Coordinates of C-alpha atoms in Angstrom, one line a residue:
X1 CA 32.7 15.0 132.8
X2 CA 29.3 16.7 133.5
X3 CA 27.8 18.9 131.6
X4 CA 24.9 21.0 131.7
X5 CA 22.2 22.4 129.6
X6 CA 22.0 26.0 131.2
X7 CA 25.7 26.6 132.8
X8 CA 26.0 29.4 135.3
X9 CA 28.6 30.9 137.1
X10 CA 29.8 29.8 140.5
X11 CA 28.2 31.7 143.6
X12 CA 30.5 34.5 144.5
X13 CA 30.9 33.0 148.4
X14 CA 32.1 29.4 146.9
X15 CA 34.6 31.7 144.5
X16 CA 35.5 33.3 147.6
X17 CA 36.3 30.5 149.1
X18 CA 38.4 29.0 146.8
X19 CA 40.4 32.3 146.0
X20 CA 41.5 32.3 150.0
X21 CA 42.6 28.9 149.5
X22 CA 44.8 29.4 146.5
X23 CA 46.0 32.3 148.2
X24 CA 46.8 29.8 151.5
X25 CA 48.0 27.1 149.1
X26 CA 50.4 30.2 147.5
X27 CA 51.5 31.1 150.8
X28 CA 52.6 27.5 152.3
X29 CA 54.1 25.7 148.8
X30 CA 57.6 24.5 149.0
X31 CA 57.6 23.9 145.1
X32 CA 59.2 26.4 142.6
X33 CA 55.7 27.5 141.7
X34 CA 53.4 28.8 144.3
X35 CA 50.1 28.2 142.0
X36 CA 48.7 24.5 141.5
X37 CA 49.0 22.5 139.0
X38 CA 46.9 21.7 136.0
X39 CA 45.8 18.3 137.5
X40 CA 45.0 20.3 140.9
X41 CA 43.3 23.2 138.8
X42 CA 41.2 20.6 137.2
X43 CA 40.4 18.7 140.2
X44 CA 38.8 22.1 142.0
X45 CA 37.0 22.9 139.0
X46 CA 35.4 19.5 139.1
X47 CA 34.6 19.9 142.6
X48 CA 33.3 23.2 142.3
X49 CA 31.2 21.8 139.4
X50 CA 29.5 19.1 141.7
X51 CA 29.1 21.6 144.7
X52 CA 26.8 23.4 142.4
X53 CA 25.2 21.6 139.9
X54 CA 23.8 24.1 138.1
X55 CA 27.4 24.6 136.9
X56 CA 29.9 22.9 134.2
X57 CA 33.2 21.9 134.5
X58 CA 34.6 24.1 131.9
X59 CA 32.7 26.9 133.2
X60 CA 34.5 26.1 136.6
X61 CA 37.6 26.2 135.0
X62 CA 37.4 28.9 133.3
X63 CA 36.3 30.8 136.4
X64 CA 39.7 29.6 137.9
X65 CA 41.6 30.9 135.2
X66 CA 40.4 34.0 135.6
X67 CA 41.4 33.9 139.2
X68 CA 44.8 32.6 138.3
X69 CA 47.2 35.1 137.0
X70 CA 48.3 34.3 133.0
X71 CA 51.7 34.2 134.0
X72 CA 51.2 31.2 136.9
X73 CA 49.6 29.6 134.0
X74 CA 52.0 28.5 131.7
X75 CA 54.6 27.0 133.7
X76 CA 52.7 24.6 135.8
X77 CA 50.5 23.9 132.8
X78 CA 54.0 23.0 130.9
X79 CA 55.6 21.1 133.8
X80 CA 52.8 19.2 134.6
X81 CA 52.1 17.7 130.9
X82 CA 55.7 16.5 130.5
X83 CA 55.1 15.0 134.4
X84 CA 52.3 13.1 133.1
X85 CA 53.9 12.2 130.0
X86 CA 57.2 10.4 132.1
X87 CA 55.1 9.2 134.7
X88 CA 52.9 6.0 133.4
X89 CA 50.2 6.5 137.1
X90 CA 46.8 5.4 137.0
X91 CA 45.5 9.2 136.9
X92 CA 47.3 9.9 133.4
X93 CA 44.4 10.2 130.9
X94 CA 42.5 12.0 134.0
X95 CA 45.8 14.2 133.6
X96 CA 45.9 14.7 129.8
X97 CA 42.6 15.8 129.9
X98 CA 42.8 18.6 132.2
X99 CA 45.7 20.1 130.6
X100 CA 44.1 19.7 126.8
X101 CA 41.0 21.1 128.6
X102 CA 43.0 24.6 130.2
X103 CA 44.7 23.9 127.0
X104 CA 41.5 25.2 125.1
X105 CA 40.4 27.7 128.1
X106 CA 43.3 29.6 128.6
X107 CA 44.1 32.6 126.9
X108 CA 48.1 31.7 126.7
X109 CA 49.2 28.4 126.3
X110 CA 53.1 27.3 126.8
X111 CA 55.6 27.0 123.8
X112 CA 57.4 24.0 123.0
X113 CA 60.4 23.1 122.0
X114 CA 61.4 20.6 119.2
X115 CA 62.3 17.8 122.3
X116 CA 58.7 18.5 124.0
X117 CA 57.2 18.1 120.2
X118 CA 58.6 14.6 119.8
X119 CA 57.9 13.7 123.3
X120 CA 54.3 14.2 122.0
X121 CA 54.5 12.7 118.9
X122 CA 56.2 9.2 120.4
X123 CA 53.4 9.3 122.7
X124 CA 50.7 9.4 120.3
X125 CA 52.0 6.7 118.1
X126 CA 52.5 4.6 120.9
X127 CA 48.7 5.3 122.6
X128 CA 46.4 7.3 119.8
X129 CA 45.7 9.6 122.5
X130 CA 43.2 12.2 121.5
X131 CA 44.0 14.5 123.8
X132 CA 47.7 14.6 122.7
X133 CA 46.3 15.8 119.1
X134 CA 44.1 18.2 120.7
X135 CA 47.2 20.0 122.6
X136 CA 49.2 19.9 119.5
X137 CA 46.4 22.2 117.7
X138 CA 46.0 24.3 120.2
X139 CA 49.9 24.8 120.6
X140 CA 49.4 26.1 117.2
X141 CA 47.3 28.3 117.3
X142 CA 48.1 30.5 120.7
X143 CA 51.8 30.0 120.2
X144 CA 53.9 32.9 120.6
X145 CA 57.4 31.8 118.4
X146 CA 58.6 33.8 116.0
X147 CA 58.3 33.0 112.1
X148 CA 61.8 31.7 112.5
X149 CA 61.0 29.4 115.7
X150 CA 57.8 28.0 114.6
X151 CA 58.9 26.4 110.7
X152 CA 61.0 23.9 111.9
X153 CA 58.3 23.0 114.6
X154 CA 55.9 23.0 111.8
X155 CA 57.9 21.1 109.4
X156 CA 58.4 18.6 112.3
X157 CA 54.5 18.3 112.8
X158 CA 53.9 17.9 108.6
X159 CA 56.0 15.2 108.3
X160 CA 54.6 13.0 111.0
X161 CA 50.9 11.0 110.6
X162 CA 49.8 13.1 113.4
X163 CA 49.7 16.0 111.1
X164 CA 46.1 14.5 109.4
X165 CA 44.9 14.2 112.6
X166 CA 45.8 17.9 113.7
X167 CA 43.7 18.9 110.3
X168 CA 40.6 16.7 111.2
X169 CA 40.5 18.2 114.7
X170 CA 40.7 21.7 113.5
X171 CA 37.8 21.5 111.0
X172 CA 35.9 19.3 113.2
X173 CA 36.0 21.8 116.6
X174 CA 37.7 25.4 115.2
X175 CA 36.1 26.4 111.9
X176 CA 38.5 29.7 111.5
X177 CA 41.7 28.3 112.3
X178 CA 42.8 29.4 108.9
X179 CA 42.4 32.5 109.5
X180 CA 43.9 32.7 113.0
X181 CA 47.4 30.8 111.9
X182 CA 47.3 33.6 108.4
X183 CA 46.9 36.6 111.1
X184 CA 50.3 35.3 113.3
X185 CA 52.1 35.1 110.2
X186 CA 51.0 37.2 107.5
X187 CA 54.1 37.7 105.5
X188 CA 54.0 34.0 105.0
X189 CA 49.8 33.4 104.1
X190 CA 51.2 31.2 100.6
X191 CA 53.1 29.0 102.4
X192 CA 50.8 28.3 105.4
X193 CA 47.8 28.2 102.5
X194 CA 50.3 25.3 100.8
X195 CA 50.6 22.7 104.0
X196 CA 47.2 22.5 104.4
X197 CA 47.1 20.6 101.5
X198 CA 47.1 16.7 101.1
X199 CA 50.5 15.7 101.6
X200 CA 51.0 13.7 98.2
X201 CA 50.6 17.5 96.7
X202 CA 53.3 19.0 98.8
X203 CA 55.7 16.5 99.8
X204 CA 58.8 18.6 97.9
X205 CA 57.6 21.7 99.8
X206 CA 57.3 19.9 103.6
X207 CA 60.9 18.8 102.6
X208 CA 62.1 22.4 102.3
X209 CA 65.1 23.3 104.5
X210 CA 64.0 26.4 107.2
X211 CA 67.1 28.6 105.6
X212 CA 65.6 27.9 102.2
X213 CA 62.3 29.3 103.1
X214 CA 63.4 32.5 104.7
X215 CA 64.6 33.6 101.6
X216 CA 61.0 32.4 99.3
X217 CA 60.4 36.1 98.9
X218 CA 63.2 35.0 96.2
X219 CA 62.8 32.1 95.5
X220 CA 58.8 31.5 94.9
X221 CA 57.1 28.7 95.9
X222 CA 55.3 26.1 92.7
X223 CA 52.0 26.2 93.3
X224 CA 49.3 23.9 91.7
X225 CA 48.2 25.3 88.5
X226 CA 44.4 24.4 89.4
X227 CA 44.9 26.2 92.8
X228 CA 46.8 29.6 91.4
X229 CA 44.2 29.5 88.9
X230 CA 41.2 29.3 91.4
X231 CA 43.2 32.1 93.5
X232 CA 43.5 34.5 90.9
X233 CA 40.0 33.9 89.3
X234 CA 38.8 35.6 92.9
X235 CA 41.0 38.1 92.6
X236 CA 39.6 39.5 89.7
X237 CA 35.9 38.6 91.2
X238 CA 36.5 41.0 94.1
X239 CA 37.3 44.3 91.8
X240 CA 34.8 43.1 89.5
X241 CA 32.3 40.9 90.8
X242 CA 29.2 39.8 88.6
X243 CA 30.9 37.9 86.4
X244 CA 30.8 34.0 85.5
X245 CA 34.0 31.9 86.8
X246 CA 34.4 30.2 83.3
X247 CA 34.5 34.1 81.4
X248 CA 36.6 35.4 83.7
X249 CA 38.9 32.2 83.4
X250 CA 38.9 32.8 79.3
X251 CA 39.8 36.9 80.3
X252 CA 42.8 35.2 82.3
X253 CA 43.6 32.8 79.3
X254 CA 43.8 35.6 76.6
X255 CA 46.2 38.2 78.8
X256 CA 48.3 35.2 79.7
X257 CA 47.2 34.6 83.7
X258 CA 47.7 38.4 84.6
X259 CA 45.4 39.9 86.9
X260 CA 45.9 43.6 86.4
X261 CA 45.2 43.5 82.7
X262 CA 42.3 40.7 83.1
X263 CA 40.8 44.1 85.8
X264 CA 41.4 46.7 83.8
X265 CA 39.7 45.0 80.4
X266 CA 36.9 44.0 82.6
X267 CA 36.3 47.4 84.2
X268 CA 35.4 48.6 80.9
X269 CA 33.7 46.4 79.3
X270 CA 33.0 48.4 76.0
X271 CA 37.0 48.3 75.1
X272 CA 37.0 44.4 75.6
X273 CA 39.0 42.4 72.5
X274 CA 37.1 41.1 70.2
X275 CA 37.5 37.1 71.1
X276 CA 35.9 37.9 74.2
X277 CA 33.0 39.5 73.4
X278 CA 31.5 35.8 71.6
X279 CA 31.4 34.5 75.3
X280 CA 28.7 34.6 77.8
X281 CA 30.1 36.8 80.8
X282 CA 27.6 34.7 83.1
X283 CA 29.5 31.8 81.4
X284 CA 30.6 29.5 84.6
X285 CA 33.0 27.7 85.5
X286 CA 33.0 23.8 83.9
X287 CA 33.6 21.2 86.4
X288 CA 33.4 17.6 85.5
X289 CA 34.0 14.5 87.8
X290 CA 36.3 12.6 87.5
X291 CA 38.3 13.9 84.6
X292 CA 42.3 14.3 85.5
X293 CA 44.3 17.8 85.9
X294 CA 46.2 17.1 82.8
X295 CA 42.8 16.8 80.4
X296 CA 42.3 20.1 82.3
X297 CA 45.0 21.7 81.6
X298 CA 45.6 20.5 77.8
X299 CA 42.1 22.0 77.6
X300 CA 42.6 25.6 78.9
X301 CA 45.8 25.6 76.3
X302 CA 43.3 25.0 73.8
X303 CA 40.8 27.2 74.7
X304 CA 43.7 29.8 75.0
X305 CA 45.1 29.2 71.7
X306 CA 41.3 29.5 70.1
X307 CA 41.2 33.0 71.3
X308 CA 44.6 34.1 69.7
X309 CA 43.5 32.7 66.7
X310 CA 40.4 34.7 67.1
X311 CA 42.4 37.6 67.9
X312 CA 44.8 37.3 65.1
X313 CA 42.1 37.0 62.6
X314 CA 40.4 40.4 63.9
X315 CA 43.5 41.9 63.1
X316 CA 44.1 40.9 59.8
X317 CA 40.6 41.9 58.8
X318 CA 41.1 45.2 60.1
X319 CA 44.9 45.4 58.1
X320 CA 42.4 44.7 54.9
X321 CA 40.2 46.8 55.9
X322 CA 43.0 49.6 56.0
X323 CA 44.6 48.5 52.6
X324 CA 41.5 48.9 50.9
X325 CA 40.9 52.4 52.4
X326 CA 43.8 53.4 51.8
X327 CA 44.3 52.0 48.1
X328 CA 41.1 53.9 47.3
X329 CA 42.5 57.4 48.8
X330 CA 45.6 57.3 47.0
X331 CA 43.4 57.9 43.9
X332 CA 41.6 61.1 46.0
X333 CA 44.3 63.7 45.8
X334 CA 44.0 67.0 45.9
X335 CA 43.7 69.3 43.7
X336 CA 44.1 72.5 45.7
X337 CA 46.4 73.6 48.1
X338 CA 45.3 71.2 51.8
X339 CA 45.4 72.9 54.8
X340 CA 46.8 70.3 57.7
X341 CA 47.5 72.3 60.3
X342 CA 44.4 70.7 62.7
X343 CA 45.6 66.6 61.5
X344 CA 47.0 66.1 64.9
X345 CA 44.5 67.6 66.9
X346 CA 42.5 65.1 69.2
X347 CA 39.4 66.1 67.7
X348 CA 39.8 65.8 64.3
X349 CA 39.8 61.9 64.8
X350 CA 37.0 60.3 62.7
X351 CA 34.8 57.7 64.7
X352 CA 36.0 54.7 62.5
X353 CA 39.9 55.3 63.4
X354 CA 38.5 54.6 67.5
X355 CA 39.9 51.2 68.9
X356 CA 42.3 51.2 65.4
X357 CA 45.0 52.3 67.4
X358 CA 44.2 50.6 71.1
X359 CA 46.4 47.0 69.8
X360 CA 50.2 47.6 69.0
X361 CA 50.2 44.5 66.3
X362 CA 47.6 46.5 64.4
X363 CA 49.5 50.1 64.6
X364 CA 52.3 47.3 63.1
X365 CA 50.4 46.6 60.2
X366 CA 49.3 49.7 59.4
X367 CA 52.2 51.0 59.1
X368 CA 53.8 48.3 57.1
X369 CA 50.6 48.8 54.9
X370 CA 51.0 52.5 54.4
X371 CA 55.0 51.9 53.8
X372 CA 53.8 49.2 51.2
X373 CA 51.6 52.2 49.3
X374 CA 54.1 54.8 49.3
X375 CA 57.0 52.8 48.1
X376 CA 54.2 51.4 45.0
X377 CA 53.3 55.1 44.8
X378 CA 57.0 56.5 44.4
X379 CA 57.8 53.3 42.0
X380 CA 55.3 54.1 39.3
X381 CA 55.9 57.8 39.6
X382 CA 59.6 57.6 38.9
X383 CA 59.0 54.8 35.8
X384 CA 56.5 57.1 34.3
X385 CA 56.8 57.7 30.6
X386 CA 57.0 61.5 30.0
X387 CA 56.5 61.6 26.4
X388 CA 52.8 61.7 26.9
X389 CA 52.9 64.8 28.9
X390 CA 50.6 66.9 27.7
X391 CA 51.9 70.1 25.8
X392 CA 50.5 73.7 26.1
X393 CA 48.6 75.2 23.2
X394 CA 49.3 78.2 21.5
X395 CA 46.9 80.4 23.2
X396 CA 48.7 79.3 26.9
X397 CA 52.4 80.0 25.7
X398 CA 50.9 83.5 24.2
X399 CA 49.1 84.1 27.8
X400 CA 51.9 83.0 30.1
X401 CA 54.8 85.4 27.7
X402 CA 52.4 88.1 28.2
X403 CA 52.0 87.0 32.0
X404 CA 54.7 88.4 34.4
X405 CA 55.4 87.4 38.1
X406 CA 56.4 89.4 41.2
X407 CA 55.6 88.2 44.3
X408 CA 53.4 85.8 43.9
X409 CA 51.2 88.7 42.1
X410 CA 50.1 88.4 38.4
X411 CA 50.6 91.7 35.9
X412 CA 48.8 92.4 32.6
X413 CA 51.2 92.5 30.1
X414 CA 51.9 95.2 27.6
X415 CA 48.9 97.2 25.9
X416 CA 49.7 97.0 22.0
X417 CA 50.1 99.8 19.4
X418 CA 48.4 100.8 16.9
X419 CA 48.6 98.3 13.8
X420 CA 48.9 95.2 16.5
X421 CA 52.8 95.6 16.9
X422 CA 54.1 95.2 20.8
X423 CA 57.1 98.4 21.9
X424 CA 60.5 96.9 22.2
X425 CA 62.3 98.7 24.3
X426 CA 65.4 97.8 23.3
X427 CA 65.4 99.0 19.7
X428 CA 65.6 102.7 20.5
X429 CA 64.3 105.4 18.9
X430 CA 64.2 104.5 15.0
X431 CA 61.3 102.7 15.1
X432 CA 57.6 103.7 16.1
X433 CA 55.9 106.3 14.6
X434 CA 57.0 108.6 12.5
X435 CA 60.8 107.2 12.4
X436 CA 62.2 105.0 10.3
X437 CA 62.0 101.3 9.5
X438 CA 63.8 98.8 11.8
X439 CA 67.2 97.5 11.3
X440 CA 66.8 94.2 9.2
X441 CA 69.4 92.5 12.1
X442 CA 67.4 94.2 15.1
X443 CA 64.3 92.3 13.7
X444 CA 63.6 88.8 14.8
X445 CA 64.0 85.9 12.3
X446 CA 62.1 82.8 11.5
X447 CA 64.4 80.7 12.6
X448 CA 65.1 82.6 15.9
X449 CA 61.3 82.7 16.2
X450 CA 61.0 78.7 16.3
X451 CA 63.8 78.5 18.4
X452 CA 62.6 81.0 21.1
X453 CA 59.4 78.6 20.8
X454 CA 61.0 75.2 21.5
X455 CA 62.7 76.6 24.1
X456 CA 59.4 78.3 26.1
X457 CA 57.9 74.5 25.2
X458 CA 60.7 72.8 27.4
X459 CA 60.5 75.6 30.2
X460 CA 56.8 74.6 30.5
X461 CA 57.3 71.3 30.4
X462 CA 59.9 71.7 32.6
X463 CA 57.3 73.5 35.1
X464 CA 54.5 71.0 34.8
X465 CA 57.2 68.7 36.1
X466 CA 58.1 70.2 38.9
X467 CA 54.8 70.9 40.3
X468 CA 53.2 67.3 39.9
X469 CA 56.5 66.5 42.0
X470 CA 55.9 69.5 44.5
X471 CA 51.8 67.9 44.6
X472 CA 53.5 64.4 45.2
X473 CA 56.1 65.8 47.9
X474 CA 53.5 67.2 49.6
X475 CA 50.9 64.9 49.3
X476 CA 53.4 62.2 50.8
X477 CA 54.2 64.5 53.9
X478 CA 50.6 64.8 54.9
X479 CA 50.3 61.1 55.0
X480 CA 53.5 61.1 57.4
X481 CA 52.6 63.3 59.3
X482 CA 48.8 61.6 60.1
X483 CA 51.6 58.2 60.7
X484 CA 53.1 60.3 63.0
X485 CA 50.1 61.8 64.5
X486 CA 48.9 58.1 65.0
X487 CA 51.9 57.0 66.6
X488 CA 51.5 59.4 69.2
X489 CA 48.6 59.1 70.0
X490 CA 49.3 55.1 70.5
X491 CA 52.2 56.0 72.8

């Protein structure tokens, strides 16, 4: 084949020319189709070529094919392979190489069938024809089959030898045939991405049945684990890019491979837990030669369970932290009436109690802790010995008989006579001023006197009682309801 540094097209008269002859040629054929075949298209490029040798061969052809309508392409270009293929004449690798030539210049290339596909295969085997490999990869990338036509074609192709030599010949002449077989079937990209792989990797998968791999939306396919890992590790580059390979690898380890969590911790960076802030975020990836997968693996399990160690440990310090804050309130209680009506708003939070509340293991412990308290609380209150309690002196009982309550309002009690003696208004008349002496029975005895006496002591005592309990009561509701308060704000 000649070739050309500085191809040009063919002169418009010589294109002429040969138009009005395929036109001639279209008009006078007795065969079913009235356009040439690929040997005959191949043969006028090459003669156009040495008419003018400023021009190439494939720019010849490609110049016919233009000419040549797409549909009076595919049939002849078909028919005339398999012709070659049956027919063992001296002009058969002349042949094969102008079809795998249109092959590669035409814009629509014919489909095979499974027959035609091991016609091509047996030939190969039997005479390592390059050309046959070359028509193979471009079948597969300008076929037109369906997703349901093309896998068993493709499982047919895997499972042969020829399928390495496919592979070589794409990286070697098409550098994006990746992305031209994803963008035919994109509802399948994980599978495709899977049987480019050696076949020692994927032999299981190349032995999949076609009805078993219409339904893999259901069933998903086993990847490698070093493969899904490198996958996802760009995932989480592309939202948040910047970032070492090896860092973002740990941020996968600690949130157990998902993405969406590894993204969202990453995106703001000031919330990050605290067994990933040690690390270097520039930290890359470690690659060493030569060692195995399963070293690998065993040691991203160990660097995953050194962060939940790491993790776990943060969160017990921060449980002590809380038991000693709280142990050290409980002795801080009010002495006055506490007004909590602003507890649950959002900004009453104190700056220490931010990032508390972000893990739901340490909301856990908290509120174990704070359980722990109140139940130690409510134990030594009950077992309390009451015999201590201190008693109210003389001067109180006098001040609290001469006290008297309405409403919640406090009255002077009273005023005295004259000759320090109190009115009592239920002795009548008699007495006072003036009148005669009290009845001897109206008057209050000794005995009565100490009785009346005991009797005010219990009611006090009584009193003091209740209100340390009413000061408890409520000093326990205001630490539920900031439990509560933090609950809600968790959820």
């Amino acid at each position: 084949m000649t070739s050309s540094a500085t191809p040009r097209d063919i002169p418009a008269d010589l294109l002429a020319c040969v138009q009005n002859t395929l036109v001639t040629w279209n008009s006078n054929s007795e065969s079913s189709s009235p356009w040439p075949t690929a040997l005959q298209i191949y043969q006028i490029g090459k003669l156009l070529a040495k008419l003018d040798e400023g021009t190439t061969v494939r720019s010849s052809l490609r110049q016919l094919l233009n000419v040549i309508p797409d549909s009076h392409i595919v049939e002849p270009l078909r028919d005339g392979l398999f012709h070659v293929l049956e027919t063992n004449d001296s002009n058969r690798e002349e042949c094969l190489e102008a079809v795998a030539e249109i092959y590669h210049l035409a814009p629509r290339v014919p489909d095979l069938t499974s027959e035609q596909l091991t016609t091509l295969q047996t030939t190969h085997r039997r005479s390592n024809d390059t050309n046959i490999v070359q028509i193979l990869a471009l079948f597969l990338l300008k076929h037109q089959l369906s997703w349901e036509e093309y896998l068993p074609l493709l499982h047919q192709l895997h499972e042969d030898p020829i399928w390495n030599d496919v592979i070589d010949w794409f990286q070697d002449h098409e550098p994006g045939w990746q992305q031209t077989l994803l963008q035919k079937h994109p509802d399948h990209v994980d599978y495709l991405q899977l049987l480019w792989q050696p076949i020692e990797d994927v032999a299981k998968v190349a032995q999949m049945s076609p009805s078993s791999i219409e339904n893999q939306q259901s069933t998903p396919v086993v990847v490698e684990p070093g493969v899904e890992l490198q996958r996802r590790i760009h995932q989480v580059l592309q939202v948040v890019p910047g970032l070492g390979e090896g860092f973002v690898e740990l941020c996968l380890s600690y949130y157990k491979g998902d993405v969406e969590q590894t993204v969202a911790a990453l995106i703001d960076m000031d919330h990050l837990p605290p067994a990933l802030r040690l690390y270097d975020r520039k930290l890359p990836r470690r690659r060493i030669e030569g060692r195995n997968k399963e070293t690998e693996e065993e040691e991203a399990k160990q660097i995953a369970k050194a962060a939940l160690l790491a993790a776990q440990r943060q969160q017990e310090e921060e449980a002590y932290m809380l038991d000693m804050v709280m142990r050290q309130g409980a002795h801080d209680e009010y002495n006055d009436d506490y007004d909590d009506q602003y507890d649950e708003t959002e900004g009453n939070r104190r700056a220490s109690d931010e990032g508390l509340y972000d893990n739901y293991d340490a909301v856990r412990t908290y509120n174990r802790v704070l359980k722990g308290i109140v139940e130690e609380q409510a134990f030594w209150e009950d077992d309390r010995n009451t015999n201590h309690t201190q008693r109210l002196s003389s001067n109180k009982k006098v001040a609290q008989e001469d006290a008297s309550v309405e409403n919640g309002k406090m009255y002077r009690g009273a005023d005295k006579l004259k000759g320090g003696r109190i009115p009592n208004a239920g002795r009548g008349g008699r007495g006072g001023r003036g009148g005669r002496g009290s009845n001897k029975k109206d008057a209050p005895t000794e005995g009565s006197t100490n009785a009346e006496s005991s009797s005010n002591g219990n009611a006090n005592d009584n009193r003091s009682k209740g209100n340390q309990r009413a000061k408890e009561r409520k000093l326990a509701n205001r630490r539920e309801k900031q439990k509560n308060a933090a609950a809600k704000r968790m959820a």
